[in-house]
Short mmCIF file of C-alpha atoms and ligand atoms in Angstrom, two decimals:
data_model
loop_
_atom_site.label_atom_id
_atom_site.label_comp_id
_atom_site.label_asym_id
_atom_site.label_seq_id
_atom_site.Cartn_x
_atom_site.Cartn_y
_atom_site.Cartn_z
CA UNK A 249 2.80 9.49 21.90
CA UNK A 250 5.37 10.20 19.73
CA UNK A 251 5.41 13.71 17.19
CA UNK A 252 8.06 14.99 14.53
CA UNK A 253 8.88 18.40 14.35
CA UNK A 254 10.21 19.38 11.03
CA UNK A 255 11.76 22.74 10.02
CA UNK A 256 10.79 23.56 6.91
CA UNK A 257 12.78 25.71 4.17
CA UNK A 258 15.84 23.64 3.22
CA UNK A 259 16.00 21.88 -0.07
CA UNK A 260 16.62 18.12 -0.20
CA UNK A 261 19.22 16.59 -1.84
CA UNK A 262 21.02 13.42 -2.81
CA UNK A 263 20.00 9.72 -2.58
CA UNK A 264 17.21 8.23 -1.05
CA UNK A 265 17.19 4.23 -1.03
CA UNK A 266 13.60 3.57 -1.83
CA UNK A 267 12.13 0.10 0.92
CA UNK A 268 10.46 -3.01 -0.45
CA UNK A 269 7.04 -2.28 -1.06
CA UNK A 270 4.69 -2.52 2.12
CA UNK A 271 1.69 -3.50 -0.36
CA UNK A 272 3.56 -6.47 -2.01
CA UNK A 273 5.06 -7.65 1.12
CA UNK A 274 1.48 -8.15 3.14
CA UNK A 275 0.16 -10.22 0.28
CA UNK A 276 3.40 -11.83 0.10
CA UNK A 277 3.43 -12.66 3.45
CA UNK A 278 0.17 -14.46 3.63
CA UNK A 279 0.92 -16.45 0.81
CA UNK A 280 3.78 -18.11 2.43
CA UNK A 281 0.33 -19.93 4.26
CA UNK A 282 -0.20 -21.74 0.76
CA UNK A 283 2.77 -24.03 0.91
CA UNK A 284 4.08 -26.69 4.23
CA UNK A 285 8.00 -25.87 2.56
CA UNK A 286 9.53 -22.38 3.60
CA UNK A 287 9.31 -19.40 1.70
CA UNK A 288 12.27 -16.92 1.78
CA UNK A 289 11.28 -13.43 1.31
CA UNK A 290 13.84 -10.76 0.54
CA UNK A 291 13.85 -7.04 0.82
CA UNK A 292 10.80 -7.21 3.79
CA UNK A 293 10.42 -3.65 4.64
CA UNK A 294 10.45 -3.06 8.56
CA UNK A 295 7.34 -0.66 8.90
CA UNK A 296 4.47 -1.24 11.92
CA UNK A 297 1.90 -3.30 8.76
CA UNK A 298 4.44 -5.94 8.08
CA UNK A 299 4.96 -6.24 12.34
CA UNK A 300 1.46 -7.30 12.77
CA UNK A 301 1.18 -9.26 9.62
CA UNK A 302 4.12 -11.42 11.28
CA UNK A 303 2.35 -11.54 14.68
CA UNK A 304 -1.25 -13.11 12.17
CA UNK A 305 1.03 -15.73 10.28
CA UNK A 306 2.90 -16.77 13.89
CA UNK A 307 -0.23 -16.81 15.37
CA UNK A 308 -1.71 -19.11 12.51
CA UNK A 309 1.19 -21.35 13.16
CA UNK A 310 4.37 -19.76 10.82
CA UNK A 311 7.74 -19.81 12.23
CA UNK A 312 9.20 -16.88 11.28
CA UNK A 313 13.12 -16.59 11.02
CA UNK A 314 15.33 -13.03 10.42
CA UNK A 315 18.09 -13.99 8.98
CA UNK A 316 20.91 -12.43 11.01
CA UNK A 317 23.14 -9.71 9.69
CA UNK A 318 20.49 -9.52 6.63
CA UNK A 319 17.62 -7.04 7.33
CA UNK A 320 14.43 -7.49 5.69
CA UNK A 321 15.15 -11.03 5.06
CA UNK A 322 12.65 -13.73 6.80
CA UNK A 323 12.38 -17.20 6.00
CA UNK A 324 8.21 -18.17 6.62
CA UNK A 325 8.17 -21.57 7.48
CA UNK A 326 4.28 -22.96 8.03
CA UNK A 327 4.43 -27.13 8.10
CA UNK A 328 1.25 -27.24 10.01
CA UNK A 329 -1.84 -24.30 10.57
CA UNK A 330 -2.47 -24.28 13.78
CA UNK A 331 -5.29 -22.20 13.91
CA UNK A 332 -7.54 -20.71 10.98
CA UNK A 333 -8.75 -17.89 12.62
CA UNK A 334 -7.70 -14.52 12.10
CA UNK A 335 -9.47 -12.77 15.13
CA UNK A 336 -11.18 -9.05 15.60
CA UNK A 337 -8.12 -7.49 17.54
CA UNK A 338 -5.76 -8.50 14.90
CA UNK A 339 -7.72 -7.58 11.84
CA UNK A 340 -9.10 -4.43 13.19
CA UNK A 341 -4.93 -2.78 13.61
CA UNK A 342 -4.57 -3.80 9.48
CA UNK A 343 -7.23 -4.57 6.97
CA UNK A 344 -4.58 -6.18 5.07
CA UNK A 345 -5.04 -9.08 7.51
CA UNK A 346 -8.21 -10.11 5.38
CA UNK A 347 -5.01 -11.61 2.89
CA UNK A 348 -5.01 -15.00 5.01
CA UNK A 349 -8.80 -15.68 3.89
CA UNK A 350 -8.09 -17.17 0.70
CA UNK A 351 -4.76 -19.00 1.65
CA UNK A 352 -6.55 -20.03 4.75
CA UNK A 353 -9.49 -21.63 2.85
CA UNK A 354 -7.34 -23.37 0.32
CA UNK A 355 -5.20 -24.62 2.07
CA UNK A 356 -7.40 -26.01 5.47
CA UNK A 357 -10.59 -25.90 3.69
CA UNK A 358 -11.93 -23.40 6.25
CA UNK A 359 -11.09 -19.91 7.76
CA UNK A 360 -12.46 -17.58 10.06
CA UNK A 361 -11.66 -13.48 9.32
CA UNK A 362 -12.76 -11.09 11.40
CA UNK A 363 -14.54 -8.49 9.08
CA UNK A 364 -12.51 -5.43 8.40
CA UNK A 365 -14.71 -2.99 9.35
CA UNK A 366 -14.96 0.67 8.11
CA UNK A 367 -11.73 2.70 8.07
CA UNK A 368 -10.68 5.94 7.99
CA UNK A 369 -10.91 6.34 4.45
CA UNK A 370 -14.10 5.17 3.72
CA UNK A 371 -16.40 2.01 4.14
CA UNK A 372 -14.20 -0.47 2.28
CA UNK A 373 -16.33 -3.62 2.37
CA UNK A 374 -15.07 -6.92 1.02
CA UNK A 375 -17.77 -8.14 -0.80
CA UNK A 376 -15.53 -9.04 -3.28
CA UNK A 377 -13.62 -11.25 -1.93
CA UNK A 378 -16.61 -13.17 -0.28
CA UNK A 379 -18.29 -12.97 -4.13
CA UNK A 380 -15.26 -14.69 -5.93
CA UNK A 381 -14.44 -17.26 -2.83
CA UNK A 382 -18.37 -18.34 -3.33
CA UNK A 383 -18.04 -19.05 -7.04
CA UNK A 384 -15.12 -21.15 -6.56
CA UNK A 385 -17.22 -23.54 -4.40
CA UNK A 386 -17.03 -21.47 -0.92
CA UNK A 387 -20.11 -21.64 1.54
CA UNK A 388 -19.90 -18.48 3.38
CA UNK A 389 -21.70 -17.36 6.28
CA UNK A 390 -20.96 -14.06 8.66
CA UNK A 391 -21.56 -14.94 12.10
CA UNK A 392 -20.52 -12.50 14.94
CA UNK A 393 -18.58 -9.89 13.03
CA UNK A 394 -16.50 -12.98 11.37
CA UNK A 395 -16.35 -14.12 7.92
CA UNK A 396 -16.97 -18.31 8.41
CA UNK A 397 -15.73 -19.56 5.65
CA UNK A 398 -15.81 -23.74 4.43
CA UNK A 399 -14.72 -25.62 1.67
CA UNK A 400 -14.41 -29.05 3.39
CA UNK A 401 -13.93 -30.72 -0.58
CA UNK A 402 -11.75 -28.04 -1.17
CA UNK A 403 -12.04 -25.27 -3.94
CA UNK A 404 -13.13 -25.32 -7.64
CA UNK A 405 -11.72 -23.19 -10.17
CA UNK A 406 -14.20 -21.03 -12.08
CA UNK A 407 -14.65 -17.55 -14.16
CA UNK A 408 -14.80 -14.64 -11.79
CA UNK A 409 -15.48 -11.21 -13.40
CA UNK A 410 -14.86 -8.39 -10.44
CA UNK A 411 -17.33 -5.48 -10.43
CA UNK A 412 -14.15 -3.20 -9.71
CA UNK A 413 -10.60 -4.17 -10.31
CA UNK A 414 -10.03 -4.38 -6.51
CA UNK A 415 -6.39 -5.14 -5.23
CA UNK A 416 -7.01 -6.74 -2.29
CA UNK A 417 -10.00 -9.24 -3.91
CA UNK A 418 -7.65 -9.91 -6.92
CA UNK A 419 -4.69 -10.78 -4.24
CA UNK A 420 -6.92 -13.51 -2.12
CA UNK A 421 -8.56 -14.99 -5.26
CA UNK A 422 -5.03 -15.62 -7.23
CA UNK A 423 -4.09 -17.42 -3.53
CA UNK A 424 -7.18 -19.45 -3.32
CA UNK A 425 -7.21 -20.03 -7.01
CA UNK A 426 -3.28 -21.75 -7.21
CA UNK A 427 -4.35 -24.54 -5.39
CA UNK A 428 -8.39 -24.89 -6.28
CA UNK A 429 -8.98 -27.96 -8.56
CA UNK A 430 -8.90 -26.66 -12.89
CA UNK A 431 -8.91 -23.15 -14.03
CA UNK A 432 -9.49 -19.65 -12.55
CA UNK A 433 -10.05 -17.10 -14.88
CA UNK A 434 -10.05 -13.64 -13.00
CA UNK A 435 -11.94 -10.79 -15.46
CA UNK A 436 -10.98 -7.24 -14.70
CA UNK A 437 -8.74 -8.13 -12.05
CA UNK A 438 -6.43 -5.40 -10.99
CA UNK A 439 -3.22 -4.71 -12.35
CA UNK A 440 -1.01 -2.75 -9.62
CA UNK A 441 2.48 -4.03 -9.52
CA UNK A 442 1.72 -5.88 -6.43
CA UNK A 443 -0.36 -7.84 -8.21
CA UNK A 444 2.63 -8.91 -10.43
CA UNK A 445 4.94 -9.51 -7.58
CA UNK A 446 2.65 -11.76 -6.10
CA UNK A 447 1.96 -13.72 -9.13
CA UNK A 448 5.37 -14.08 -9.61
CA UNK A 449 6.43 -15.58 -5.64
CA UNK A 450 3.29 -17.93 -6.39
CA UNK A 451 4.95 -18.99 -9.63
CA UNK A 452 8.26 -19.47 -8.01
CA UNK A 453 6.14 -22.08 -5.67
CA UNK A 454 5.10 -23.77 -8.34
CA UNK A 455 1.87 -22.38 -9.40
CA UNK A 456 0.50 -21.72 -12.54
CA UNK A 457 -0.09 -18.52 -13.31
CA UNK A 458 -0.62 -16.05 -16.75
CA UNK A 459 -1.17 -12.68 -17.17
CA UNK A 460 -0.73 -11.10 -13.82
CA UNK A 461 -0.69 -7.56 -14.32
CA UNK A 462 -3.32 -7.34 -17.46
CA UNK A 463 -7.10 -7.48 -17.06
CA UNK A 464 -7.23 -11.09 -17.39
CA UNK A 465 -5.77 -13.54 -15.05
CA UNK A 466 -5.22 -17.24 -15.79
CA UNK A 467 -4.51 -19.96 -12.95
CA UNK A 468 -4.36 -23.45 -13.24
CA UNK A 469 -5.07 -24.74 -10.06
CA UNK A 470 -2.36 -27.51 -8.44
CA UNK A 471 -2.25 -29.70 -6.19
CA UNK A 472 0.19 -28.52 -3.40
CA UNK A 473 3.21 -25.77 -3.50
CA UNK A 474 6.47 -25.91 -2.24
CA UNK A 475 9.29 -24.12 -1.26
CA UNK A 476 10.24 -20.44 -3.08
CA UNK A 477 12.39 -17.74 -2.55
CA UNK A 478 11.72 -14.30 -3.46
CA UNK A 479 12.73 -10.38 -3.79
CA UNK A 480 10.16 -8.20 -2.65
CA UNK A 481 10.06 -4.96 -5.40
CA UNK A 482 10.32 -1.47 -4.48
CA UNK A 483 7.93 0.35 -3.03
CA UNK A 484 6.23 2.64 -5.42
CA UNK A 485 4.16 5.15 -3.53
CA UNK A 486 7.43 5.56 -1.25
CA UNK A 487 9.51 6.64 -4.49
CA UNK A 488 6.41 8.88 -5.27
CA UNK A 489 6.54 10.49 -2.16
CA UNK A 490 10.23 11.24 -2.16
CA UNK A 491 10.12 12.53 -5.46
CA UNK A 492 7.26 14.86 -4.16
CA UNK A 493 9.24 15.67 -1.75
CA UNK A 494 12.12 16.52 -3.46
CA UNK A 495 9.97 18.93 -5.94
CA UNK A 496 7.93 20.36 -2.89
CA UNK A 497 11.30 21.69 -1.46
CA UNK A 498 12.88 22.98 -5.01
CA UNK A 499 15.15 19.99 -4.86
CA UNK A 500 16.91 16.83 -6.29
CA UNK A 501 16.65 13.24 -5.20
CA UNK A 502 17.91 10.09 -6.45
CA UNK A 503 15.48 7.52 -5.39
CA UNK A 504 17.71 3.98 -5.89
CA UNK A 505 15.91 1.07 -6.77
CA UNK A 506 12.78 3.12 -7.85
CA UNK A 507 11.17 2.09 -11.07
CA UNK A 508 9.67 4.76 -13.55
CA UNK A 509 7.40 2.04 -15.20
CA UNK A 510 6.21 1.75 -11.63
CA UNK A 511 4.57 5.25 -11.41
CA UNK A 512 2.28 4.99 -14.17
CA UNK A 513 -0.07 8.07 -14.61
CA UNK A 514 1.97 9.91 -11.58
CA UNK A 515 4.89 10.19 -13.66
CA UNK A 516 2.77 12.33 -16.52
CA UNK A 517 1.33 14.13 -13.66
CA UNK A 518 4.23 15.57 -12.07
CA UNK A 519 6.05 15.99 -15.28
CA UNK A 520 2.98 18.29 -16.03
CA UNK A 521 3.33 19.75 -12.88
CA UNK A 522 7.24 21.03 -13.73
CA UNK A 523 8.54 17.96 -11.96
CA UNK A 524 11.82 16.15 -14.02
CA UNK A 525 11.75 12.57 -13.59
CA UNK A 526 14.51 10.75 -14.80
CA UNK A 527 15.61 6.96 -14.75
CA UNK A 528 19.06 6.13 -14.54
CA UNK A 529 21.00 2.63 -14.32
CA UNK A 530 19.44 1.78 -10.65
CA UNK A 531 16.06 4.20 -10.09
CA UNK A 532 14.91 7.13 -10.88
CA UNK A 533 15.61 11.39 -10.50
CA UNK A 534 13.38 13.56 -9.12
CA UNK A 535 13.98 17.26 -9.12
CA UNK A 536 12.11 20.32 -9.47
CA UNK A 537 12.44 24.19 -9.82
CA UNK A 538 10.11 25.42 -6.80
CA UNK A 539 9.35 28.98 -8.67
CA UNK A 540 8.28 26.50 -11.76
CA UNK A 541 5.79 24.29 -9.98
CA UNK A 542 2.51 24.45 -12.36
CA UNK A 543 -1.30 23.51 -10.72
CA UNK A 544 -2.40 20.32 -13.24
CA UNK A 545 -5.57 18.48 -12.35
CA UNK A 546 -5.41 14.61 -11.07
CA UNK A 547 -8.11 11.79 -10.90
CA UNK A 548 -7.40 8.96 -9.13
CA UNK A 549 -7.72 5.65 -10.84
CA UNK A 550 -6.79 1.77 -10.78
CA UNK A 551 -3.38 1.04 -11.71
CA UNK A 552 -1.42 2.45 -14.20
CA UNK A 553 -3.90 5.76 -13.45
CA UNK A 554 -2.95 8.08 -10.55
CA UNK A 555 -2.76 6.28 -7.89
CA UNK A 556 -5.06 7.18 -4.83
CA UNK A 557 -2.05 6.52 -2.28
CA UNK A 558 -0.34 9.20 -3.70
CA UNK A 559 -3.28 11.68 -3.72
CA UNK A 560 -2.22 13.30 -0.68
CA UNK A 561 1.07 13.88 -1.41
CA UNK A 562 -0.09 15.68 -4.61
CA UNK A 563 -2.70 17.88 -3.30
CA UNK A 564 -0.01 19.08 -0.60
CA UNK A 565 2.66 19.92 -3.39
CA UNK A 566 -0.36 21.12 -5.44
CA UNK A 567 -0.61 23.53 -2.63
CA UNK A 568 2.34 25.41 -3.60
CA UNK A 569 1.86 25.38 -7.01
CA UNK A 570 1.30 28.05 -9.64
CA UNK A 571 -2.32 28.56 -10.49
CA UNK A 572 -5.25 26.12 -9.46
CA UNK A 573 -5.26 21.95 -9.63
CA UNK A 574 -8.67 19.77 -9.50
CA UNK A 575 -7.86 16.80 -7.49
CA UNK A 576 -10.57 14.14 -7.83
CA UNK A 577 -10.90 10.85 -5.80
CA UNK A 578 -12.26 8.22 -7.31
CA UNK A 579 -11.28 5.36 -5.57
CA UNK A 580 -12.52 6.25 -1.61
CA UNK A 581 -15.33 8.25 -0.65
CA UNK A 582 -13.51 9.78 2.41
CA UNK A 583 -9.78 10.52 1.15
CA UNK A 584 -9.52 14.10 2.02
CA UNK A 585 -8.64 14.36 5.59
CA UNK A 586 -5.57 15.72 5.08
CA UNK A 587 -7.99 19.20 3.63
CA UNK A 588 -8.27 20.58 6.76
CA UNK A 589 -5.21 20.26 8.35
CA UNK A 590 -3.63 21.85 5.26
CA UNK A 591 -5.17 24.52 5.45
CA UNK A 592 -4.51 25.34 9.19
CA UNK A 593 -0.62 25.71 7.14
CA UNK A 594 -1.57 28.13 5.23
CA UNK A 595 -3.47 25.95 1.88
CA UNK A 596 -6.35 27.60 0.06
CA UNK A 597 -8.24 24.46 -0.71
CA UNK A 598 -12.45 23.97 -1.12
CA UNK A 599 -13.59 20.36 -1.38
CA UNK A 600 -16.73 19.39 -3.91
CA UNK A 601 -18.03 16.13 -2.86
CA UNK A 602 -14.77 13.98 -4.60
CA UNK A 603 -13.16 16.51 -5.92
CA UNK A 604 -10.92 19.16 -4.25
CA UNK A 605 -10.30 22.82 -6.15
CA UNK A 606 -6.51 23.84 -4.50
CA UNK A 607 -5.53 27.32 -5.44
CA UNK A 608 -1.69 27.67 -5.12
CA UNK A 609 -0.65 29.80 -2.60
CA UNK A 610 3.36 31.71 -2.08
CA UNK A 611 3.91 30.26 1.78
CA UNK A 612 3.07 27.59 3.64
CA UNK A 613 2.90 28.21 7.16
CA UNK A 614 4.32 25.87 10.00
CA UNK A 615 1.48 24.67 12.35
CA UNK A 616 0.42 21.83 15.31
CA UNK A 617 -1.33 19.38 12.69
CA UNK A 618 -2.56 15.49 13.00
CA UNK A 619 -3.76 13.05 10.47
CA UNK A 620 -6.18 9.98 10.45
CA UNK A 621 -4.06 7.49 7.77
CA UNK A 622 -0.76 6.64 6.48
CA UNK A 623 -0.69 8.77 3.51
CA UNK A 624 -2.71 11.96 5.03
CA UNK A 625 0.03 12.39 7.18
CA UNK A 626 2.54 11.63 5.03
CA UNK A 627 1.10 14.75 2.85
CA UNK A 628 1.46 17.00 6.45
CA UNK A 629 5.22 15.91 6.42
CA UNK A 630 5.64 17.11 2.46
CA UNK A 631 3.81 20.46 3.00
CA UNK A 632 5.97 21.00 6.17
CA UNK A 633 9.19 20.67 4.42
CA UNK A 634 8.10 23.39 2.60
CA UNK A 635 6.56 25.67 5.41
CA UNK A 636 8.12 28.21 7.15
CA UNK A 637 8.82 27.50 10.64
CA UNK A 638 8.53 24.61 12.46
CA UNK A 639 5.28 22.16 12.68
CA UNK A 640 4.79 19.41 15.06
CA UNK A 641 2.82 16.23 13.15
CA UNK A 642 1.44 14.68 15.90
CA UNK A 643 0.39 10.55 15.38
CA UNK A 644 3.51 9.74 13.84
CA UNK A 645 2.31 5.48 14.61
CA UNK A 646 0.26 6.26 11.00
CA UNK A 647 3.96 7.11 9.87
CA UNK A 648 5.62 4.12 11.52
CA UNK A 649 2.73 1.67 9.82
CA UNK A 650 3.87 2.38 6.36
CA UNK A 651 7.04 4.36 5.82
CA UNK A 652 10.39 3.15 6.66
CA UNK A 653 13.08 4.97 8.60
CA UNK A 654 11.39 8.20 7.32
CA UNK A 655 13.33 10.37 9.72
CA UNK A 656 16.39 8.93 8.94
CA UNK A 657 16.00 9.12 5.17
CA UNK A 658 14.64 12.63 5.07
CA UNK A 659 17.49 13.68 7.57
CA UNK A 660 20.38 12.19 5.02
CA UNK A 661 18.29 14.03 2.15
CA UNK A 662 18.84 17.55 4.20
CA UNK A 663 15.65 17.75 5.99
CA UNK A 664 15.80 19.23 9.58
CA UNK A 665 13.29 17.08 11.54
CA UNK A 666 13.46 15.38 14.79
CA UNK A 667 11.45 13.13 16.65
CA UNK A 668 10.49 14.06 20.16
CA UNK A 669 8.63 11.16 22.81
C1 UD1 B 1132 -5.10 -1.65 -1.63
C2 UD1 B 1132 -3.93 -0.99 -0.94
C3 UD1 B 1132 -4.27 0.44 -0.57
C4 UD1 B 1132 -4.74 1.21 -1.81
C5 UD1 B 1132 -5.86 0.46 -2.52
C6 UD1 B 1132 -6.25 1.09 -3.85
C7 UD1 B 1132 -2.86 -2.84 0.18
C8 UD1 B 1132 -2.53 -3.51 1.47
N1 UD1 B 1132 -3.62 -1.74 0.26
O1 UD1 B 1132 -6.18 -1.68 -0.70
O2 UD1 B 1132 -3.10 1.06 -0.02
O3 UD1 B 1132 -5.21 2.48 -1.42
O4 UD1 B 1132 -5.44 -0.90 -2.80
O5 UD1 B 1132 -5.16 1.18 -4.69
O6 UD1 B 1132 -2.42 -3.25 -0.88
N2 UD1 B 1132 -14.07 -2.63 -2.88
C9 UD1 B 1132 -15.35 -3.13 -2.80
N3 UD1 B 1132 -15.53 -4.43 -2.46
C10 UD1 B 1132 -14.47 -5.24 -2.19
C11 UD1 B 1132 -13.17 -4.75 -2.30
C12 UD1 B 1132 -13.00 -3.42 -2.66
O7 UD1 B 1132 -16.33 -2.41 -3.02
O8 UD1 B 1132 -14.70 -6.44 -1.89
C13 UD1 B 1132 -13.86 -1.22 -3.25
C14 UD1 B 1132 -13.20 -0.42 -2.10
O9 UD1 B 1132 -14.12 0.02 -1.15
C15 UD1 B 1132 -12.55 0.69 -2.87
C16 UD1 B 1132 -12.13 0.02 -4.19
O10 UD1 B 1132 -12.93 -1.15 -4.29
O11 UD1 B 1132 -13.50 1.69 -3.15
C17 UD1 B 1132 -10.67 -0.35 -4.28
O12 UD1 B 1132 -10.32 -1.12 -3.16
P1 UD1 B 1132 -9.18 -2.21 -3.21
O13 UD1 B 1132 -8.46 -2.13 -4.49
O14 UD1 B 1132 -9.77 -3.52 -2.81
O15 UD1 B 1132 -8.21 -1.71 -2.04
P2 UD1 B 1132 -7.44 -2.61 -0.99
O16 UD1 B 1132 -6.99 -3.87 -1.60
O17 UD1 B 1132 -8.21 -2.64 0.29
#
């Protein structure tokens, strides 16, 4: 299995080109299922996620077409589903695979999902997707850890108000909902970017949708869609995690193509913190004073609050702060992972039930250290960059699901790091 050691101490420097955003393209993806005309998708980041959403959609009966010389560029081509079953050992590598349910269903007028399961992170059940799916006509019944899901006279739009404005429910209902018969109105949907982006390729198809990225969502159902072509925006929580990692190190870091809008309550936070961000013609600065770094308190919140992918990253640059920080999590019950391996580098941190006190400390320390998800370990490689000495992250395939070319990037930014086999 492969680990990164990283060398921590030197302080990065010049331009970082931030990906396509893995949470835009996995929707994205699946709703290339909606239409029987190809979908070109542009700026597809190449991280582990988007590898096995590809496998799903070829599986389900997509072609799937690179187009040479043009990374992150894939034409999705679906004239026929051949099968409407996403199955266990699929779903069970990326929740994200739950995405083909509501495509699936409006498009065949059935699907089978494996359900997710519990995660890392915390429970994460999906009863809202199943809730919204149901009011639009669905007849849903779980049957051997699968999600059996029918609409043989195919879906009706109707007024869905989510108990929580969850990402992923919002995502599968706006599929399901562009080709149901009348209106959808979604009622404290989520807002996250994503949710925009997604709107938008589904528009491009020919859909009819308003107010993507406010707390009311309006689609008018059609008939069929048809071809589109679209540019997948930048990844967000990437740009937030270079930017922490520019500050963590005493740094600066262009990150091109990021957009400030994009970071909503982050970009108060680390200004708080003694973090400059600034947007120029294509992205946005990062840069920091280490000696000025100031503790500041974060709760993490649906889009445009703090956002809990990024919590991580700020506890670890929290960690070398001045003076204390109260990092709350509001969004999973089991975000803090990353706590204990932390503090095997050196971080003074006590957890309260979903909140975690971090008292600044002067050094981290290098140190053997693993993580359980994505952005846990991410947070290992910030606080590392900072540490003295060398640590070894060990589990780098959480790395390789979400962040693209890290080594690489953090290499050209100044960071000594290698990956050993
Ligand atoms: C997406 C992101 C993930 C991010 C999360 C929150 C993708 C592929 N993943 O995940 O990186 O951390 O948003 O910003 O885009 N919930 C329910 N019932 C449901 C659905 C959700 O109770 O049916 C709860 C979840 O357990 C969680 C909260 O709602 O506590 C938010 O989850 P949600 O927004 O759905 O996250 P995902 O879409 O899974």
């Amino acid at each position: 299995m492969d680990r990164i050691i990283i060398t921590g101490g030197a302080p990065l420097s010049g331009t970082v080109t931030v990906s396509g955003a893995k949470n835009a393209a996995l929707p994205l993806l699946a709703a290339t299922l909606l239409s029987t005309e190809p979908v070109e998708l542009a700026n597809i980041p190449d991280v582990a996620d988007v590898g096995s959403m590809l496998r799903l959609l070829q599986r389900l009966g997509t072609a799937t077409t690179h187009l040479p010389g043009e990374p992150g560029r894939v034409v999705l081509h679906t004239p026929t589903v051949l099968d409407t079953t996403a199955p266990y050992d699929l779903v069970r590598k990326m929740r994200a695979s739950v995405l083909v349910l509501g495509p699936l269903l409006a498009r065949c007028g059935k699907a089978r999902v494996s359900m997710p399961g519990g995660c890392a992170i915390g429970t994460r059940p999906i009863d809202l997707h199943l809730a919204g799916l149901e009011r639009m006509g669905a007849v849903i019944t779980l049957d051997g850890g699968y999600v059996d899901a029918k609409a043989p006279n195919g879906l009706a739009g109707a007024e869905i108000r989510l108990a929580q404005p969850s990402v992923g429910a919002t995502e599968n209902l706006l599929m399901a909902a562009s080709l149901a018969r009348g209106e959808t109105t979604l009622v404290d949907a989520a807002r996250e970017p994503e949710i925009i982006d997604l709107a938008a390729l589904l528009n491009t198809m020919g859909a009819c949708i308003e107010g993507a990225g406010e707390n009311v969502i309006r689609v008018q159902g059609v008939p069929a869609l048809h071809a589109g072509r679209h540019t997948i925006i930048a990844d967000r929580i990437e740009a937030g995690t270079y930017a922490m990692a520019a500050a963590i190190t005493g740094g600066s870091v262009h990150l091109r193509n990021a957009r400030l809008e994009h970071f909503g309550a982050a970009a108060e936070k680390l200004a708080e913190s003694g973090v400059t961000l600034e947007a120029t013609v294509d992205g946005v600065t990062a840069a920091a004073d280490r000696a000025g770094l100031r503790g500041c308190d974060v709760m993490t919140r649906p889009f445009p609050g703090f956002p809990t992918d990024l919590q991580a990253q700020f506890m670890a640059l929290m960690c070398r702060a001045d003076g204390a920080s109260m990092i709350t999590e509001t969004i999973f019950e089991n975000r803090f992972m990353h706590v204990p391996e932390l503090a095997r580098m050196g971080a003074r941190i006590t957890v309260h039930g979903g909140s975690a006190l971090v008292r600044g400390v002067a050094e981290l320390r290098g140190a053997p250290v693993m993580a359980t998800d994505l952005r846990a370990s991410v947070s290992l490689v910030l606080a590392a960059l900072a540490a003295r000495g060398a640590t070894e992250i060990n589990r780098v395939y959480h790395l390789d699901r979400g962040y693209e070319h890290l080594e690489q990037k953090l290499g050209s930014l100044g960071a000594k790091l290698e990956r050993v086999a």
